[in-house]
Each structure stands twice: as C-alpha cells, then as structure tokens.
Amino acid sequence: MRGDFIVLALLAMGPSLTALAQAPAVPATTASAAQTLAKHYLPTDLVKETGTREFDKNFDASFDGAAGNSAMEAQFPGLKAAGKRAGLAVLNAAYDRDLPNMQNALALYLEQQFSSSELTKLNDFYGSATGQKLMRSMLAGADTTKLAERAKANPDAFQMQAADVQGLMNPAALAQLSQAELASIMQFGISPIGRKFGQHSSALQKICVDGTNALIRNTMPVVQSKVIEAVSAHIASFGKGQK
C-alpha cells in the first residue's frame, strides 16, 4: 500500500483558504492584532476539521479503488480503519507542529503591511458573524478530489500552486447568505481597508501555499510509513501473517 492517497488530506484546504475562527477581543498592539488576524485567516480548528474530512474521503476512495483491498478487508476486518487511524494521527501531529509556524509567518507579514488601526478594522470584519458564515460555508464545500488525483499521478513532484486556491472555494456558499449579509460583505470589499487587504491576497495565499507544500514534504513519508506499519500490525494481530 502507498501513502500518496493521503497527501490531499494535508492540503485541507484550510492552509490555503481565507477562513475564519472565533472573534477575539480588540487587540492592544499591532503585533497582537496581526496574530489575531492570522488566526482568523488560518484557523486551527477549521483547518483540522476540513483536513479530517478530506483525509477520510480520499483515503476511502484510494483504498476501495485498489485491487485486492476488498478481499484483504474481508480477511482482516478493520484493516482500512487501522490504516486510516494511523494516517490521521500523523496528519493531526503535522497540523499541531506546522500551523503555528504558518500563522506566525502570516502575522509577521500583516504586521509589516498594516497599521494597528487597519488590523483592528480587518479583525472586526473577519471576526464578525457574517465573515465567519461566508468563509466557513465556502470551506465546508471545498473539494480536493482533483488535487488528490494530480498528486497520485506524480506524488514525488507534486506541488500545490496559488492558482489551486480558487478552485477549492465553493461559490455556492454565497447562496446561503442573506441580502443583508451580502451587502455587508460588499461594503467591506469596496472600503479602503477592504481594497487594501485585497491587494495583499496573493502574497498571503503564497505564504499559506508555501507552508502547505512544506508540510506535505515533511509529512508524506511519515504518513506512508505509519500507514504501512499499522496495516502490517493489524494483519499480524490475526496470527496469520502478511499474505
């Protein structure tokens, strides 16, 4: 078994999407305001939630689609679940290790580009109920299937690109917003701070994409190893040996 079917779980999409977490208190300094915005932009809870969902989907599709796996699962019940648990453990450890570093990189950039008052305005919007509803809805519909297929075709050379980000977003999420919420989003978008923030979207996405690619490079070999190790141990637990 190969572990490349797990790669796209690591993209979850969250690391490369403009997503929101809970609204914090108004920050007192530029540095703390930048850190708050970075955590809105790349929220740990939502990244993990989305990553787990995509991991689950891509793992199942790869396992179920491989010749012989159905027979192996019948012979050693729980085989797929054992491999999946091992992969998820690696994935969550990778997020715990790398997401804070990515958030810090975002915060440093934001601190250099925006004043404290500007960051407060950005936090007011991205921490609002409307901002959270918009971005969480879009992330909830993110689909990494095509990226997973690309990764499987050439796992050693796979790199997520900034252009992939928009392909992950779910435009249908706008239909879930009320007219008042849409008006609020539009007002922010055309405001001076909204326009300025939009001018930095490519740079912010690049930080996230670069961090995600590093996470994949560092994690994929461990995922492969741990999944194989877990599957082998599960087979051995039946006392039948690996066939």
CSV table of C-alpha atoms in Angstrom, one decimal:
chain,number,residue,atom,x,y,z
A,1,MET,CA,0.0,0.0,0.0
A,2,ARG,CA,1.2,3.5,-0.7
A,3,GLY,CA,0.5,6.6,1.3
A,4,ASP,CA,0.1,9.0,-1.5
A,5,PHE,CA,-3.6,8.7,-1.3
A,6,ILE,CA,-3.3,10.7,1.9
A,7,VAL,CA,-1.5,13.6,0.5
A,8,LEU,CA,-4.5,15.7,-0.2
A,9,ALA,CA,-5.8,15.4,3.3
A,10,LEU,CA,-2.8,17.6,4.2
A,11,LEU,CA,-3.9,20.3,1.8
A,12,ALA,CA,-7.1,20.7,3.5
A,13,MET,CA,-7.7,23.2,2.0
A,14,GLY,CA,-7.7,25.3,5.1
A,15,PRO,CA,-4.0,26.1,4.9
A,16,SER,CA,-4.6,27.8,1.7
A,17,LEU,CA,-8.0,29.4,2.2
A,18,THR,CA,-9.2,32.7,3.7
A,19,ALA,CA,-11.2,31.2,6.6
A,20,LEU,CA,-12.3,32.5,10.0
A,21,ALA,CA,-12.3,31.4,13.6
A,22,GLN,CA,-13.9,32.9,16.7
A,23,ALA,CA,-13.9,36.7,17.2
A,24,PRO,CA,-11.4,37.8,19.8
A,25,ALA,CA,-11.3,40.9,22.0
A,26,VAL,CA,-9.9,44.1,20.3
A,27,PRO,CA,-6.1,43.7,20.3
A,28,ALA,CA,-3.9,46.4,22.0
A,29,THR,CA,-0.9,46.3,19.8
A,30,THR,CA,0.0,45.9,16.1
A,31,ALA,CA,1.7,42.6,16.8
A,32,SER,CA,-1.2,41.1,18.7
A,33,ALA,CA,-3.7,42.4,16.2
A,34,ALA,CA,-1.6,40.8,13.4
A,35,GLN,CA,-1.5,37.5,15.2
A,36,THR,CA,-5.3,37.6,15.8
A,37,LEU,CA,-5.9,38.3,12.1
A,38,ALA,CA,-3.5,35.5,11.1
A,39,LYS,CA,-5.6,33.1,13.2
A,40,HIS,CA,-8.7,34.3,11.6
A,41,TYR,CA,-7.1,33.7,8.2
A,42,LEU,CA,-5.8,30.3,9.1
A,43,PRO,CA,-7.9,29.0,12.0
A,44,THR,CA,-6.6,25.8,13.6
A,45,ASP,CA,-10.0,24.3,14.4
A,46,LEU,CA,-11.4,24.7,10.9
A,47,VAL,CA,-8.2,23.6,9.2
A,48,LYS,CA,-8.2,20.3,11.2
A,49,GLU,CA,-11.9,19.8,10.7
A,50,THR,CA,-11.7,20.2,6.9
A,51,GLY,CA,-8.5,18.2,6.7
A,52,THR,CA,-10.0,15.3,8.6
A,53,ARG,CA,-13.0,15.3,6.2
A,54,GLU,CA,-10.9,15.4,3.1
A,55,PHE,CA,-8.5,12.8,4.5
A,56,ASP,CA,-11.3,10.5,5.2
A,57,LYS,CA,-12.8,10.9,1.7
A,58,ASN,CA,-9.5,10.5,-0.2
A,59,PHE,CA,-8.3,7.6,2.0
A,60,ASP,CA,-11.5,5.7,1.4
A,61,ALA,CA,-11.5,6.3,-2.3
A,62,SER,CA,-8.0,5.1,-2.7
A,63,PHE,CA,-8.3,2.1,-0.5
A,64,ASP,CA,-11.6,1.0,-2.0
A,65,GLY,CA,-10.4,1.5,-5.5
A,66,ALA,CA,-7.3,-0.6,-5.2
A,67,ALA,CA,-7.4,-4.1,-6.5
A,68,GLY,CA,-7.4,-6.7,-3.8
A,69,ASN,CA,-8.2,-4.4,-0.9
A,70,SER,CA,-11.8,-5.6,-0.5
A,71,ALA,CA,-10.6,-9.2,-0.1
A,72,MET,CA,-7.9,-8.1,2.4
A,73,GLU,CA,-10.5,-6.2,4.4
A,74,ALA,CA,-12.8,-9.2,4.4
A,75,GLN,CA,-9.9,-11.4,5.5
A,76,PHE,CA,-8.7,-9.0,8.2
A,77,PRO,CA,-11.7,-6.9,9.3
A,78,GLY,CA,-10.7,-3.4,10.4
A,79,LEU,CA,-7.7,-3.2,8.1
A,80,LYS,CA,-8.8,0.0,6.5
A,81,ALA,CA,-9.7,1.6,9.8
A,82,ALA,CA,-6.3,0.8,11.3
A,83,GLY,CA,-4.5,2.5,8.4
A,84,LYS,CA,-6.8,5.5,8.5
A,85,ARG,CA,-6.3,6.0,12.2
A,86,ALA,CA,-2.5,5.9,11.7
A,87,GLY,CA,-2.7,8.4,8.9
A,88,LEU,CA,-5.0,10.8,10.9
A,89,ALA,CA,-2.6,10.7,13.8
A,90,VAL,CA,0.2,11.8,11.6
A,91,LEU,CA,-1.9,14.5,10.0
A,92,ASN,CA,-3.0,16.0,13.3
A,93,ALA,CA,0.6,16.0,14.6
A,94,ALA,CA,1.6,17.8,11.4
A,95,TYR,CA,-1.0,20.4,11.9
A,96,ASP,CA,0.0,20.9,15.6
A,97,ARG,CA,3.6,21.3,14.5
A,98,ASP,CA,3.3,23.4,11.4
A,99,LEU,CA,0.2,25.5,11.7
A,100,PRO,CA,1.6,27.8,14.4
A,101,ASN,CA,4.6,28.5,12.2
A,102,MET,CA,2.4,29.3,9.3
A,103,GLN,CA,0.2,31.6,11.4
A,104,ASN,CA,3.4,33.4,12.7
A,105,ALA,CA,4.6,33.9,9.1
A,106,LEU,CA,1.2,35.4,8.2
A,107,ALA,CA,1.3,37.6,11.3
A,108,LEU,CA,4.7,38.9,10.5
A,109,TYR,CA,3.7,39.9,7.0
A,110,LEU,CA,0.5,41.5,8.2
A,111,GLU,CA,2.3,43.5,10.9
A,112,GLN,CA,4.7,44.9,8.3
A,113,GLN,CA,1.9,45.8,5.8
A,114,PHE,CA,-0.9,47.2,8.0
A,115,SER,CA,-1.2,49.6,10.9
A,116,SER,CA,-2.8,48.7,14.2
A,117,SER,CA,-6.0,50.6,13.4
A,118,GLU,CA,-6.2,48.9,10.0
A,119,LEU,CA,-5.7,45.5,11.6
A,120,THR,CA,-8.4,46.3,14.1
A,121,LYS,CA,-10.8,47.0,11.2
A,122,LEU,CA,-9.8,43.8,9.5
A,123,ASN,CA,-10.4,41.8,12.6
A,124,ASP,CA,-13.8,43.5,13.1
A,125,PHE,CA,-14.9,42.1,9.7
A,126,TYR,CA,-13.1,38.7,9.6
A,127,GLY,CA,-14.2,38.1,13.2
A,128,SER,CA,-17.8,39.0,12.6
A,129,ALA,CA,-20.7,36.6,12.3
A,130,THR,CA,-21.1,37.5,8.6
A,131,GLY,CA,-17.4,36.9,7.8
A,132,GLN,CA,-17.4,33.6,9.6
A,133,LYS,CA,-20.5,32.4,7.9
A,134,LEU,CA,-19.2,33.3,4.5
A,135,MET,CA,-15.8,31.7,4.8
A,136,ARG,CA,-16.9,28.6,6.8
A,137,SER,CA,-19.6,27.9,4.2
A,138,MET,CA,-17.1,28.2,1.4
A,139,LEU,CA,-14.6,26.0,3.2
A,140,ALA,CA,-17.3,23.4,4.0
A,141,GLY,CA,-17.8,22.9,0.3
A,142,ALA,CA,-14.0,22.7,-0.5
A,143,ASP,CA,-13.3,19.6,-2.6
A,144,THR,CA,-9.7,18.3,-3.0
A,145,THR,CA,-10.5,15.4,-5.3
A,146,LYS,CA,-8.9,16.8,-8.4
A,147,LEU,CA,-5.8,17.8,-6.4
A,148,ALA,CA,-5.6,14.3,-5.0
A,149,GLU,CA,-5.7,12.8,-8.5
A,150,ARG,CA,-2.9,15.1,-9.6
A,151,ALA,CA,-0.9,14.2,-6.5
A,152,LYS,CA,-1.3,10.5,-7.2
A,153,ALA,CA,-0.2,10.8,-10.8
A,154,ASN,CA,3.1,12.3,-9.7
A,155,PRO,CA,3.5,12.3,-5.9
A,156,ASP,CA,7.2,13.0,-5.9
A,157,ALA,CA,6.9,16.2,-7.9
A,158,PHE,CA,3.5,17.4,-6.7
A,159,GLN,CA,3.3,21.0,-5.5
A,160,MET,CA,0.2,22.9,-4.7
A,161,GLN,CA,0.1,26.2,-6.6
A,162,ALA,CA,-1.5,29.5,-5.6
A,163,ALA,CA,-3.9,29.1,-8.6
A,164,ASP,CA,-5.3,26.0,-6.9
A,165,VAL,CA,-6.8,28.0,-4.1
A,166,GLN,CA,-9.7,29.5,-6.0
A,167,GLY,CA,-10.5,26.0,-7.4
A,168,LEU,CA,-11.1,24.8,-3.8
A,169,MET,CA,-13.5,27.5,-2.9
A,170,ASN,CA,-17.3,26.9,-3.0
A,171,PRO,CA,-19.1,29.8,-4.9
A,172,ALA,CA,-22.4,28.2,-4.0
A,173,ALA,CA,-21.8,29.3,-0.4
A,174,LEU,CA,-23.0,32.8,-1.4
A,175,ALA,CA,-26.5,31.4,-1.8
A,176,GLN,CA,-26.5,30.7,1.9
A,177,LEU,CA,-26.1,34.4,2.7
A,178,SER,CA,-28.9,36.9,3.3
A,179,GLN,CA,-29.2,40.1,1.4
A,180,ALA,CA,-28.1,42.0,4.5
A,181,GLU,CA,-25.0,39.7,4.8
A,182,LEU,CA,-24.1,40.1,1.1
A,183,ALA,CA,-24.5,43.9,1.5
A,184,SER,CA,-22.1,43.9,4.5
A,185,ILE,CA,-19.5,41.9,2.5
A,186,MET,CA,-19.8,44.2,-0.5
A,187,GLN,CA,-19.4,47.3,1.7
A,188,PHE,CA,-16.3,45.8,3.2
A,189,GLY,CA,-14.9,44.9,-0.2
A,190,ILE,CA,-15.2,48.4,-1.5
A,191,SER,CA,-14.0,50.1,1.6
A,192,PRO,CA,-10.4,51.5,1.7
A,193,ILE,CA,-9.2,48.8,4.1
A,194,GLY,CA,-11.1,46.1,2.2
A,195,ARG,CA,-9.4,47.2,-1.1
A,196,LYS,CA,-6.0,47.3,0.5
A,197,PHE,CA,-6.4,43.9,2.0
A,198,GLY,CA,-7.4,42.5,-1.4
A,199,GLN,CA,-4.2,43.9,-2.9
A,200,HIS,CA,-2.3,41.6,-0.5
A,201,SER,CA,-4.3,38.4,-1.1
A,202,SER,CA,-1.8,36.9,-3.5
A,203,ALA,CA,1.1,37.4,-1.0
A,204,LEU,CA,-1.0,35.9,1.8
A,205,GLN,CA,-2.0,32.9,-0.3
A,206,LYS,CA,1.6,32.3,-1.2
A,207,ILE,CA,2.6,32.1,2.4
A,208,CYS,CA,-0.1,29.6,3.0
A,209,VAL,CA,0.6,27.6,-0.1
A,210,ASP,CA,4.4,27.5,0.6
A,211,GLY,CA,3.7,26.4,4.2
A,212,THR,CA,1.3,23.7,3.0
A,213,ASN,CA,3.8,22.3,0.5
A,214,ALA,CA,6.5,22.2,3.2
A,215,LEU,CA,4.0,20.4,5.5
A,216,ILE,CA,3.3,17.8,2.7
A,217,ARG,CA,7.0,17.3,2.0
A,218,ASN,CA,7.8,16.7,5.7
A,219,THR,CA,4.7,14.6,6.4
A,220,MET,CA,4.1,12.4,3.5
A,221,PRO,CA,7.0,9.9,4.1
A,222,VAL,CA,5.8,9.6,7.7
A,223,VAL,CA,2.2,9.0,6.6
A,224,GLN,CA,3.4,6.3,4.2
A,225,SER,CA,5.5,4.6,6.9
A,226,LYS,CA,2.9,4.8,9.6
A,227,VAL,CA,0.0,3.5,7.5
A,228,ILE,CA,2.1,0.6,6.3
A,229,GLU,CA,3.2,-0.1,9.8
A,230,ALA,CA,-0.4,0.0,11.1
A,231,VAL,CA,-1.7,-2.3,8.4
A,232,SER,CA,1.1,-4.8,8.9
A,233,ALA,CA,0.5,-4.8,12.7
A,234,HIS,CA,-3.2,-5.3,12.1
A,235,ILE,CA,-2.6,-8.3,9.9
A,236,ALA,CA,-0.1,-9.8,12.3
A,237,SER,CA,-2.7,-9.4,15.1
A,238,PHE,CA,-4.8,-12.1,13.4
A,239,GLY,CA,-1.9,-14.5,13.8
A,240,LYS,CA,-2.0,-15.2,10.0
A,241,GLY,CA,1.0,-13.2,8.8
A,242,GLN,CA,1.0,-10.9,5.8
A,243,LYS,CA,-0.1,-12.6,2.6
